[in-house]
Short mmCIF file of C-alpha atoms in Angstrom, two decimals:
data_model
loop_
_atom_site.label_atom_id
_atom_site.label_comp_id
_atom_site.label_asym_id
_atom_site.label_seq_id
_atom_site.Cartn_x
_atom_site.Cartn_y
_atom_site.Cartn_z
CA MET A 165 21.51 -1.67 55.36
CA PHE A 166 21.35 -1.45 59.09
CA SER A 167 20.29 -4.58 60.92
CA ARG A 168 18.79 -3.01 64.05
CA SER A 169 15.51 -1.94 62.49
CA THR A 170 12.84 -3.88 60.65
CA ARG A 171 10.39 -2.70 58.03
CA ILE A 172 6.76 -2.40 58.96
CA SER A 173 4.34 -3.49 56.24
CA LEU A 174 0.93 -1.84 56.38
CA ALA A 175 -2.25 -3.52 55.23
CA ALA A 176 -3.64 -2.15 51.98
CA GLY A 177 -7.33 -1.40 51.84
CA PRO A 178 -9.61 -2.03 48.85
CA ALA A 179 -9.53 1.62 47.73
CA LEU A 180 -5.73 1.62 47.68
CA LEU A 181 -5.53 -1.64 45.76
CA GLY A 182 -8.07 -0.34 43.25
CA LEU A 183 -5.90 2.71 42.65
CA ALA A 184 -2.86 0.49 42.14
CA VAL A 185 -4.64 -1.64 39.55
CA SER A 186 -6.01 1.41 37.69
CA ALA A 187 -2.54 2.95 37.65
CA ALA A 188 -1.12 -0.28 36.26
CA LEU A 189 -3.58 -0.23 33.36
CA ALA A 190 -2.57 3.31 32.41
CA GLY A 191 0.98 2.45 31.27
CA PRO A 192 4.25 3.54 32.91
CA CYS A 193 5.10 6.98 34.32
CA THR A 194 1.75 8.00 35.71
CA GLY A 195 0.61 9.23 39.11
CA PRO A 196 2.57 10.90 41.93
CA GLY A 197 5.84 9.20 40.94
CA ALA A 198 5.81 10.98 37.57
CA PRO A 199 5.23 14.66 38.35
CA THR A 200 5.28 17.09 35.43
CA THR A 201 6.68 19.92 37.55
CA THR A 202 10.07 18.36 38.35
CA GLN A 203 13.35 18.66 36.47
CA THR A 204 13.86 14.91 36.92
CA LYS A 205 11.32 13.30 34.57
CA CYS A 206 9.94 9.77 34.61
CA LEU A 207 10.96 8.37 31.22
CA THR A 208 9.84 4.75 31.24
CA ALA A 209 9.84 1.55 33.26
CA VAL A 210 11.81 -1.63 32.55
CA GLN A 211 9.95 -4.83 33.42
CA ILE A 212 11.82 -7.70 35.08
CA PRO A 213 10.71 -11.18 33.96
CA GLY A 214 9.97 -13.86 36.54
CA ASN A 215 8.56 -13.35 40.01
CA PRO A 216 7.00 -10.00 40.95
CA ILE A 217 9.51 -7.89 42.84
CA ARG A 218 9.05 -8.23 46.59
CA SER A 219 12.59 -7.64 47.81
CA PHE A 220 15.68 -6.07 46.25
CA ASP A 221 18.83 -4.46 47.54
CA ILE A 222 21.65 -2.42 46.01
CA SER A 223 21.89 -1.29 42.40
CA TRP A 224 24.84 -0.15 40.29
CA VAL A 225 25.59 1.28 36.83
CA ASN A 226 28.65 0.78 34.66
CA PRO A 227 28.19 3.50 32.02
CA HIS A 228 31.06 2.21 29.87
CA ARG A 229 29.28 -1.11 29.38
CA ALA A 230 25.88 0.66 29.31
CA GLU A 231 24.63 -1.76 31.98
CA TYR A 232 22.59 -1.44 35.17
CA TYR A 233 22.77 -4.17 37.82
CA LEU A 234 20.18 -4.86 40.54
CA GLY A 235 20.39 -7.29 43.47
CA ASP A 236 16.97 -8.92 42.91
CA ARG A 237 16.21 -11.32 45.74
CA SER A 238 12.77 -12.11 44.36
CA ASN A 239 14.41 -13.78 41.35
CA LYS A 240 17.55 -15.01 43.17
CA GLY A 241 19.99 -13.11 41.00
CA ILE A 242 21.50 -9.96 39.55
CA ASP A 243 19.23 -8.36 36.94
CA ILE A 244 21.02 -6.63 34.06
CA ILE A 245 19.42 -3.81 32.06
CA ASP A 246 20.88 -2.27 28.89
CA THR A 247 21.03 1.45 29.72
CA HIS A 248 21.26 2.41 26.04
CA SER A 249 18.16 0.59 24.77
CA LEU A 250 16.48 0.48 28.22
CA THR A 251 15.68 -3.21 27.85
CA PHE A 252 16.12 -6.17 30.17
CA LYS A 253 19.10 -8.35 29.19
CA ARG A 254 19.30 -11.26 31.65
CA THR A 255 19.41 -12.37 35.28
CA ILE A 256 22.54 -14.03 36.63
CA GLY A 257 21.30 -16.59 39.16
CA GLY A 258 23.01 -18.61 41.88
CA PHE A 259 22.00 -16.57 44.96
CA VAL A 260 19.97 -17.60 48.01
CA GLY A 261 17.06 -15.29 47.16
CA ILE A 262 14.41 -14.34 49.73
CA VAL A 263 14.74 -15.94 53.15
CA LEU A 264 11.74 -15.43 55.42
CA ASN A 265 11.81 -14.83 59.17
CA GLY A 266 11.08 -17.64 61.60
CA ALA A 267 7.35 -16.96 61.50
CA GLY A 268 7.33 -16.92 57.71
CA THR A 269 5.66 -13.52 57.68
CA ALA A 270 8.37 -11.16 56.42
CA VAL A 271 11.68 -11.05 54.55
CA ASP A 272 14.75 -11.70 56.68
CA ASN A 273 17.10 -9.13 55.15
CA ASN A 274 20.09 -10.38 57.11
CA HIS A 275 20.07 -13.78 55.39
CA SER A 276 18.59 -12.95 51.97
CA GLY A 277 20.61 -12.23 48.84
CA PRO A 278 21.90 -10.82 46.58
CA ASP A 279 22.71 -7.69 48.53
CA GLY A 280 25.55 -5.27 47.73
CA VAL A 281 26.83 -5.08 44.16
CA THR A 282 29.59 -3.18 42.35
CA SER A 283 31.57 -3.59 39.15
CA HIS A 284 34.74 -2.74 37.24
CA GLY A 285 35.06 -3.66 33.56
CA ARG A 286 34.01 -7.26 32.96
CA TRP A 287 33.96 -8.09 36.69
CA LEU A 288 30.89 -7.82 38.87
CA TYR A 289 31.04 -8.44 42.62
CA ALA A 290 27.94 -9.22 44.67
CA GLY A 291 27.25 -10.15 48.27
CA ASP A 292 24.98 -13.05 49.19
CA GLY A 293 22.88 -13.85 52.24
CA ASN A 294 25.12 -16.77 53.26
CA SER A 295 28.12 -14.51 53.97
CA THR A 296 29.79 -15.11 50.61
CA LEU A 297 31.15 -12.78 47.96
CA LYS A 298 30.25 -13.86 44.43
CA VAL A 299 32.79 -12.99 41.72
CA ILE A 300 31.07 -12.73 38.34
CA ASP A 301 32.59 -12.56 34.85
CA LEU A 302 30.11 -10.59 32.73
CA ASN A 303 31.82 -11.80 29.55
CA ALA A 304 31.43 -15.49 30.40
CA PRO A 305 28.83 -17.69 28.65
CA THR A 306 25.38 -17.86 30.22
CA GLY A 307 25.35 -20.23 33.16
CA SER A 308 29.06 -19.98 33.87
CA GLU A 309 29.29 -16.34 35.01
CA ILE A 310 30.03 -17.00 38.70
CA LYS A 311 33.77 -17.71 38.91
CA ASP A 312 34.07 -17.88 42.69
CA SER A 313 32.04 -17.78 45.90
CA ILE A 314 34.30 -16.62 48.73
CA PRO A 315 33.17 -17.12 52.37
CA THR A 316 33.88 -14.15 54.63
CA GLY A 317 33.55 -16.11 57.87
CA GLY A 318 30.20 -14.74 59.02
CA THR A 319 26.71 -16.19 59.25
CA THR A 320 24.85 -13.26 57.67
CA ARG A 321 24.97 -11.43 54.38
CA VAL A 322 27.84 -9.71 52.66
CA ASP A 323 26.28 -6.32 52.11
CA GLU A 324 27.46 -3.11 50.51
CA MET A 325 30.85 -2.75 48.91
CA ALA A 326 33.19 -0.44 47.00
CA LEU A 327 36.14 -0.73 44.61
CA THR A 328 39.21 1.40 44.08
CA THR A 329 39.27 3.27 40.77
CA ASP A 330 41.54 0.66 39.18
CA GLY A 331 39.29 -2.17 40.40
CA GLU A 332 42.16 -3.89 42.22
CA LEU A 333 40.96 -3.51 45.83
CA LEU A 334 37.45 -4.15 47.12
CA ILE A 335 35.94 -3.62 50.56
CA ALA A 336 32.68 -5.29 51.60
CA ALA A 337 30.71 -4.93 54.85
CA ASN A 338 29.06 -7.73 56.81
CA ASN A 339 26.60 -5.28 58.27
CA ALA A 340 24.45 -7.73 60.24
CA GLU A 341 27.24 -9.50 62.13
CA ASP A 342 27.59 -8.61 65.79
CA PRO A 343 30.06 -7.01 65.98
CA PRO A 344 30.04 -5.99 62.32
CA PHE A 345 33.14 -6.31 60.16
CA ALA A 346 34.46 -5.40 56.75
CA THR A 347 36.59 -7.57 54.47
CA LEU A 348 39.32 -6.17 52.25
CA PHE A 349 39.86 -8.18 49.07
CA ALA A 350 42.42 -8.14 46.30
CA ALA A 351 40.12 -7.87 43.27
CA ASN A 352 40.60 -8.49 39.55
CA GLY A 353 41.14 -5.01 38.13
CA ASP A 354 41.39 -5.36 34.35
CA ASN A 355 42.51 -9.00 34.43
CA HIS A 356 40.91 -11.52 32.09
CA PHE A 357 41.02 -14.20 34.80
CA ASN A 358 39.89 -14.31 38.43
CA THR A 359 42.40 -13.94 41.27
CA THR A 360 40.09 -12.39 43.91
CA HIS A 361 41.10 -13.28 47.46
CA ILE A 362 40.81 -11.99 51.03
CA LEU A 363 43.55 -9.71 52.33
CA ARG A 364 42.26 -9.02 55.84
CA LYS A 365 39.25 -8.58 58.09
CA ILE A 366 38.61 -5.13 59.60
CA THR A 367 36.58 -4.41 62.75
CA GLY A 368 35.74 -1.31 64.76
CA ASP A 369 37.33 -0.57 68.13
CA SER A 370 35.10 -2.17 70.79
CA THR A 371 34.75 1.11 72.67
CA ILE A 372 33.34 2.78 69.54
CA VAL A 373 31.37 -0.11 68.00
CA PRO A 374 30.66 -2.37 71.00
CA ALA A 375 29.40 -5.92 70.48
CA GLY A 376 26.00 -7.15 71.57
CA PHE A 377 23.83 -4.23 70.46
CA GLY A 378 23.25 -4.86 66.76
CA LEU A 379 25.52 -2.04 65.57
CA SER A 380 26.57 -1.97 61.95
CA PHE A 381 28.83 -0.97 59.06
CA GLU A 382 26.97 0.28 55.99
CA GLN A 383 27.80 1.63 52.54
CA PRO A 384 31.45 2.29 51.65
CA THR A 385 32.87 4.45 48.87
CA TRP A 386 36.35 5.08 47.46
CA ASP A 387 37.86 8.55 47.17
CA PRO A 388 40.75 8.60 44.66
CA LYS A 389 41.95 12.01 45.85
CA THR A 390 42.69 10.98 49.45
CA LYS A 391 43.16 7.28 48.51
CA ARG A 392 40.88 6.17 51.32
CA PHE A 393 37.76 4.08 51.70
CA TYR A 394 34.99 5.90 53.58
CA VAL A 395 32.38 3.72 55.32
CA SER A 396 29.07 4.75 56.88
CA VAL A 397 28.76 3.67 60.53
CA PRO A 398 25.08 4.14 61.53
CA ILE A 399 25.54 4.37 65.33
CA ILE A 400 28.65 4.70 67.48
CA ALA A 401 28.99 4.75 71.26
CA ASN A 402 29.47 8.00 73.22
CA ASN A 403 28.48 10.30 70.37
CA PRO A 404 27.59 12.41 72.31
CA SER A 405 28.86 11.26 75.68
CA GLY A 406 26.32 9.25 77.67
CA CYS A 407 24.00 8.65 74.71
CA ASN A 408 21.99 5.45 74.19
CA TYR A 409 23.39 3.16 71.48
CA GLY A 410 21.21 0.26 72.65
CA GLN A 411 22.66 -0.40 76.09
CA LEU A 412 19.69 1.42 77.66
CA ALA A 413 15.94 1.14 77.23
CA GLY A 414 14.23 3.62 74.94
CA ALA A 415 15.07 5.36 71.69
CA ILE A 416 18.57 5.50 70.22
CA THR A 417 20.18 8.87 70.93
CA CYS A 418 23.73 8.26 69.65
CA ASP A 419 24.72 9.64 66.27
CA GLY A 420 26.81 7.75 63.78
CA GLY A 421 30.26 8.01 62.32
CA MET A 422 32.31 7.71 59.17
CA ALA A 423 35.17 5.21 59.10
CA VAL A 424 38.21 6.33 57.09
CA ILE A 425 40.31 3.35 55.98
CA ASP A 426 43.71 3.35 54.31
CA PRO A 427 43.83 0.00 52.48
CA THR A 428 47.64 0.05 52.42
CA ASP A 429 48.37 0.46 56.15
CA GLY A 430 47.62 -3.13 57.18
CA SER A 431 45.29 -2.15 60.03
CA THR A 432 42.67 -4.62 61.24
CA VAL A 433 40.96 -2.45 63.89
CA ILE A 434 39.55 1.04 63.24
CA GLY A 435 39.94 3.34 66.23
CA ALA A 436 39.13 6.98 66.87
CA PHE A 437 39.88 9.38 64.03
CA ASN A 438 43.52 10.46 63.72
CA PRO A 439 43.87 13.62 61.58
CA ALA A 440 47.61 13.04 61.18
CA THR A 441 47.02 9.81 59.23
CA ASN A 442 43.48 10.61 57.99
CA THR A 443 42.26 7.27 59.33
CA GLY A 444 39.80 6.16 61.99
CA ILE A 445 36.15 6.81 62.81
CA VAL A 446 35.00 10.43 62.50
CA GLN A 447 32.15 11.41 64.82
CA LEU A 448 29.18 12.86 62.92
CA HIS A 449 26.58 15.24 64.31
CA ALA A 450 22.81 14.91 63.71
CA CYS A 451 23.51 12.02 61.34
CA GLY A 452 23.28 8.24 61.58
CA PRO A 453 24.23 7.32 58.01
CA ASN A 454 23.49 4.37 55.75
CA GLY A 455 24.63 5.62 52.33
CA ILE A 456 27.74 7.49 51.27
CA THR A 457 29.05 8.75 47.91
CA VAL A 458 31.85 11.01 46.63
CA GLY A 459 30.71 14.21 44.93
CA PRO A 460 32.39 17.32 43.52
CA HIS A 461 35.30 19.09 45.25
CA ASP A 462 36.06 15.96 47.26
CA ASN A 463 32.84 16.24 49.23
CA LEU A 464 31.04 13.18 50.60
CA LEU A 465 27.26 13.03 50.87
CA LEU A 466 26.00 10.80 53.69
CA GLY A 467 22.48 9.38 53.72
CA CYS A 468 21.37 10.05 57.31
CA THR A 469 18.19 8.30 58.45
CA PRO A 470 15.80 8.27 61.42
CA ALA A 471 15.90 4.48 61.10
CA ASN A 472 19.22 4.76 62.96
CA ASN A 473 18.54 7.75 65.21
CA PRO A 474 14.93 9.09 65.32
CA SER A 475 16.17 12.67 65.69
CA ASN A 476 18.08 12.61 62.37
CA THR A 477 16.04 14.67 59.92
CA LEU A 478 18.73 16.10 57.61
CA THR A 479 21.26 14.95 55.01
CA HIS A 480 24.97 15.46 55.66
CA VAL A 481 27.77 16.65 53.35
CA ILE A 482 31.35 16.49 54.63
CA ASN A 483 34.67 17.28 52.98
CA ALA A 484 36.98 14.26 52.75
CA THR A 485 40.08 16.31 53.54
CA THR A 486 39.04 19.01 56.00
CA LYS A 487 36.07 17.21 57.59
CA HIS A 488 34.13 20.48 57.48
CA PHE A 489 30.45 19.72 57.00
CA ALA A 490 27.07 21.16 56.11
CA HIS A 491 23.52 19.89 56.36
CA VAL A 492 20.93 19.65 53.59
CA ALA A 493 17.44 20.33 54.96
CA GLY A 494 14.24 18.86 53.57
CA ILE A 495 15.42 15.31 52.79
CA THR A 496 16.40 12.43 55.09
CA GLY A 497 15.85 8.71 55.55
CA SER A 498 18.25 7.69 52.76
CA ASP A 499 19.78 4.31 52.19
CA GLU A 500 21.75 4.05 48.95
CA VAL A 501 22.96 7.41 47.61
CA TRP A 502 24.69 8.18 44.31
CA PHE A 503 26.56 11.08 42.72
CA ASN A 504 26.00 11.39 38.97
CA SER A 505 28.97 13.15 37.37
CA GLY A 506 26.95 13.55 34.16
CA ASP A 507 24.68 16.23 35.62
CA GLY A 508 26.57 17.13 38.79
CA ARG A 509 23.75 15.97 41.07
CA TYR A 510 23.35 13.62 44.02
CA TYR A 511 20.43 11.19 44.04
CA THR A 512 19.12 9.63 47.25
CA GLY A 513 17.09 6.47 47.79
CA SER A 514 15.17 7.98 50.69
CA ASN A 515 12.85 5.23 51.86
CA ARG A 516 12.27 6.92 55.22
CA ASN A 517 11.92 10.59 54.33
CA CYS A 518 10.09 12.67 56.95
CA THR A 519 6.62 13.86 56.00
CA ILE A 520 6.69 16.52 58.73
CA PRO A 521 9.61 18.84 57.90
CA GLY A 522 11.86 19.58 60.83
CA SER A 523 10.18 17.10 63.18
CA PRO A 524 11.63 13.84 64.45
CA CYS A 525 10.02 10.96 62.57
CA PRO A 526 10.73 7.78 64.53
CA ASN A 527 7.83 5.71 63.19
CA ALA A 528 6.54 4.59 59.80
CA SER A 529 3.43 6.78 59.91
CA GLN A 530 5.65 9.88 59.64
CA GLN A 531 7.80 8.55 56.79
CA THR A 532 7.41 8.11 53.05
CA ALA A 533 9.67 6.94 50.21
CA ALA A 534 11.16 9.45 47.79
CA LEU A 535 13.90 10.05 45.25
CA GLY A 536 15.85 13.05 46.51
CA VAL A 537 17.68 15.31 44.04
CA ILE A 538 20.50 17.51 45.40
CA ASP A 539 22.82 19.64 43.29
CA GLY A 540 26.62 19.74 43.55
CA THR A 541 26.47 22.77 45.87
CA SER A 542 24.41 20.73 48.37
CA VAL A 543 21.08 22.42 47.63
CA LEU A 544 17.95 20.24 47.59
CA ILE A 545 16.36 20.60 44.15
CA GLU A 546 13.31 18.36 44.40
CA ILE A 547 11.70 15.26 45.89
CA VAL A 548 9.95 12.67 43.69
CA PRO A 549 7.58 10.14 45.36
CA GLN A 550 8.45 6.42 45.06
CA SER A 551 6.93 3.09 46.06
CA SER A 552 7.01 2.37 49.78
CA GLY A 553 10.39 1.07 50.93
CA SER A 554 12.18 2.35 47.80
CA HIS A 555 15.78 2.63 48.99
CA SER A 556 18.03 1.93 45.99
CA VAL A 557 19.24 4.31 43.27
CA ALA A 558 21.95 4.39 40.59
CA ALA A 559 22.64 6.68 37.65
CA ASP A 560 24.24 6.36 34.21
CA SER A 561 26.58 9.36 33.95
CA LYS A 562 26.92 9.13 30.16
CA ARG A 563 23.17 9.25 29.52
CA ASN A 564 21.91 11.09 32.63
CA LEU A 565 19.47 8.31 33.40
CA ILE A 566 18.50 7.55 36.98
CA PHE A 567 17.30 4.04 37.88
CA VAL A 568 15.00 3.44 40.86
CA PRO A 569 13.63 -0.08 41.52
CA GLN A 570 10.01 -0.44 42.64
CA VAL A 571 8.36 -3.28 44.55
CA ALA A 572 5.03 -4.84 43.52
CA PRO A 573 1.90 -3.97 45.54
CA VAL A 574 1.35 -5.67 48.88
CA ALA A 575 -1.78 -7.30 47.41
CA VAL A 576 0.46 -9.17 44.96
CA VAL A 577 3.52 -10.08 47.06
CA GLY A 578 2.39 -9.67 50.67
CA SER A 579 4.64 -8.28 53.40
CA GLY A 580 7.31 -6.00 51.92
CA GLY A 581 5.14 -4.93 48.99
CA ASP A 582 4.11 -1.40 48.07
CA THR A 583 1.40 -0.04 50.37
CA THR A 584 0.72 2.90 48.04
CA ALA A 585 -0.31 3.24 44.39
CA VAL A 586 2.91 5.08 43.49
CA GLY A 587 4.96 2.09 42.31
CA ALA A 588 2.23 0.69 40.08
CA GLY A 589 1.88 4.11 38.45
CA ILE A 590 5.61 4.30 37.74
CA CYS A 591 5.72 0.71 36.48
CA GLY A 592 2.46 0.51 34.56
CA THR A 593 2.05 -3.00 36.02
CA THR A 594 1.54 -4.61 39.41
CA ASN A 595 4.72 -6.73 39.14
CA GLY A 596 7.21 -4.10 40.25
CA CYS A 597 9.87 -2.76 37.87
CA VAL A 598 12.89 -0.50 37.54
CA GLY A 599 11.67 3.06 37.03
CA VAL A 600 13.87 5.15 34.72
CA TYR A 601 14.18 8.91 35.17
CA ILE A 602 16.03 11.40 32.99
CA HIS A 603 17.56 14.80 33.64
CA ARG A 604 18.40 16.70 30.47
CA VAL A 605 21.14 19.30 30.94
CA ASP A 606 23.31 21.61 28.87
CA ASN A 607 27.05 21.09 29.21
CA HIS A 608 27.39 24.27 31.28
CA ASP A 609 24.39 23.42 33.45
CA HIS A 610 26.14 21.46 36.21
CA ASP A 611 28.97 21.79 38.67
CA GLY A 612 31.73 19.52 37.35
CA ASP A 613 33.40 17.09 39.69
CA ASP A 614 37.09 16.81 40.35
CA HIS A 615 37.56 13.29 39.02
CA ASP A 616 35.89 10.67 36.90
CA HIS A 617 33.21 8.77 38.81
CA ASP A 618 32.09 6.66 35.88
CA ASP A 619 32.92 3.30 37.44
CA HIS A 620 32.32 4.30 41.04
CA ASP A 621 29.59 6.93 41.17
CA HIS A 622 27.77 4.73 43.64
CA GLY A 623 26.95 5.57 46.74
CA HIS A 624 24.04 2.14 50.48
CA ASP A 625 21.06 0.12 52.21
CA HIS A 626 18.46 -0.25 54.75
CA ASP A 627 16.84 -2.61 52.60
CA HIS A 628 13.76 -4.16 51.33
#
């Protein structure tokens, strides 16, 4: 979730609102968001009790617990859905919820929460808008789930995060601080009691991520093969030389980077990439990323977006070891991205996908929201329309279910709401929902990955 840009909410006319209401009356999985020609089928929609969904952030699945988690700011908590029965279970409250901007006209993403979320076993970790990490015991009695609220020392949200495979180390980004920073925590692993605490704060070298220009750290992921955290860095200075990262008037022309962090080396500042240690910030080309996820053969898919650099119109795949890369044409504008080891496919929450293929799309009129589907060989399979601003996606690898949250129409929630009829068609209501998609495959039908992603398939946010 990159703090430089803001979402533009468009006014909905009477015809549009009429379509949204009619779609809502038809039941879930209707309209453009439920095409019959795609391999990824709309299965149902799970309704979230309480306030209509105006703003949400990151989502996550733990397939072993058969649970989906959503940072639902509209209801000030983490929503939990049973991925086996596809029913709502509960909301764990205790978060700041939606905070509006000074004028009271739009959601202030930098101070709203919950934001990033990830889990291992019984432990759920979630960032809040007041710069705290919430440590949640999913096995605790209702009302006593939050076991700690750890300040990270900032004034804005704790955003996206990632865990090591054993759940014992966690990294979380304060994306909206200036300069941004990440916090490395000792996490709970498989413990039955909470011992989470801060190990160190990590910043970018000031010549690469200079202060004063709203630069950011975005989604991290853990790669068990190289034993490194990889973090999306939306914009870095001098990539290419002389580019505009905000120090000049006009459009951003600098591309982003990928920070490679060894959690065991004790470093507190990330400098230029050093191939000898496989650490530092790798310069990317034609990509300012938000999301990142580990796929097959130790490849990383990065969710590039024109929200960071208007000329970025592709998706990027890079090998964690060699740093060789390829581009995926036809899909861009992604925030959170996810690799599903169950079907060998990447899924992208592409809230700013270009509607004019191959053209720069620097403004909202050239962008639309979509669920992107990319196979393990980095080929774009299909694009499924979503509600405007839809930027979050997570998949259950044991059941091949893909979860995509939808906001309620702008007529219901105001600024930040869906300006199309797509979300209401997926949901079957005008309250927003979590749309559930399914991809049925034979065992031989996908490209297997090199390691088990079940607890860390996740991939990030520009958010809603």
